[in-house]
Amino acid sequence: MALNYETQLSARNLFEELQIPKRYLMRLLTDLSKSGFIKATRGRSGGYVFARSLDTIYFSEIIDSVEGLLSFEGCVLGSTVCPVDKPCAMHQIWEKPKQTFLETLKTTTLADLRSGKNIRLQ
Amino acid sequence: MALNYETQLSARNLFEELQIPKRYLMRLLTDLSKSGFIKATRGRSGGYVFARSLDTIYFSEIIDSVEGLLSFEGCVLGSTVCPVDKPCAMHQIWEKPKQTFLETLKTTTLADLRSGKNIRLQ
DNA sequence: ATTAAATAATACCTGAAAGTATTAATTTAT
DNA sequence: ATAAATTAATACTTTCAGGTATTATTTAAT
């Protein structure tokens, strides 16, 4: 959708491009609509468009709405907080990849998907 | 085990420290033994010790033996190769966190788990 | 008005990973 | 020899994310 963000697209349109199951796709679209990322229009000639500008939609926000980001923010061993003075065994090792990962999600927007040329959808 | 790598430990010993299900723990230990990371001794006063020096056991190797590393090495969209001249939409965005993640796994050994002080097991 | 094309709601199914149960085999202490 | 303490093998159960199925609602073209 981000590659063609100006136009309203129906589930059918999207299904024809992306080869993911149609019914599943529709459920995801409904979820995204409920979360306010896209705007749904029902009825004949309906479909979906982005509800907000692409450069304001961060990956972290989308993931957060779907499954929560918290699972990534804790430490690998146990999900509770990991105090610096008594860290879990993986704490130091995991810190760098975890931060890089979270930083990517928190600083990348859907607009960044459009930056490349010659893009495959799958 | 890495925090106490010199001593042979039985599943019972380990279970008392880590609070993960005993039977499940045993199955994991058997798998690790089959993969050659630890050496099992059966019978009364049996248990497990590392089969190799800790600083030769990389995280990447352990994960690889359990579930394969390949799933992490491909691109996010689709698991096949992602050619540079026609990359998938996520290719560039995903490159950095993926590399950081893989590099951590490929350069960190069990010996590195012992470097900290005051370590929690969970 | 009727029909077609779309989204919404909701309940169900499925396959794989996580976890459990049971029994067998091995070793050592007595 | 026997019993106790361990690992090994194998089959079963549970859970849950991913995916389906069905029916209802909404809108526009005719």
Short mmCIF file of N, CA and C in Angstrom, two decimals, chain A residues 12 17 36 52 60 66 69 82 90 97 101 120-121:
data_model
loop_
_atom_site.label_atom_id
_atom_site.label_comp_id
_atom_site.label_asym_id
_atom_site.label_seq_id
_atom_site.Cartn_x
_atom_site.Cartn_y
_atom_site.Cartn_z
N ARG A 12 -9.32 -6.78 -2.73
CA ARG A 12 -9.12 -7.51 -3.99
C ARG A 12 -7.87 -7.00 -4.71
N GLU A 17 -1.80 -8.34 -5.92
CA GLU A 17 -0.37 -8.04 -5.92
C GLU A 17 0.40 -8.95 -4.96
N GLY A 36 -6.46 2.68 13.24
CA GLY A 36 -6.40 4.04 12.73
C GLY A 36 -5.27 4.34 11.76
N ARG A 52 -3.28 8.56 7.66
CA ARG A 52 -2.29 9.55 8.06
C ARG A 52 -1.17 9.58 7.03
N SER A 60 7.40 0.79 14.68
CA SER A 60 7.18 0.45 16.08
C SER A 60 5.72 0.59 16.48
N VAL A 66 -0.38 -4.24 17.02
CA VAL A 66 -0.73 -5.62 16.69
C VAL A 66 -0.40 -6.58 17.82
N LEU A 69 4.95 -3.93 21.80
CA LEU A 69 6.41 -3.84 21.64
C LEU A 69 7.11 -4.36 22.88
N CYS A 82 15.17 -5.65 34.19
CA CYS A 82 16.48 -6.25 34.44
C CYS A 82 17.38 -5.17 35.04
N MET A 90 22.15 -12.78 30.17
CA MET A 90 22.22 -12.36 28.78
C MET A 90 22.23 -10.84 28.62
N PRO A 97 22.25 -5.73 20.06
CA PRO A 97 21.28 -6.09 19.02
C PRO A 97 19.87 -5.62 19.34
N PHE A 101 17.79 -3.07 16.92
CA PHE A 101 16.49 -3.52 16.45
C PHE A 101 15.39 -2.51 16.78
N ARG A 120 10.67 -5.20 -5.02
CA ARG A 120 9.81 -6.38 -5.05
C ARG A 120 8.85 -6.32 -3.88
N LEU A 121 7.66 -6.91 -4.04
CA LEU A 121 6.70 -6.94 -2.95
C LEU A 121 6.82 -8.21 -2.13
#
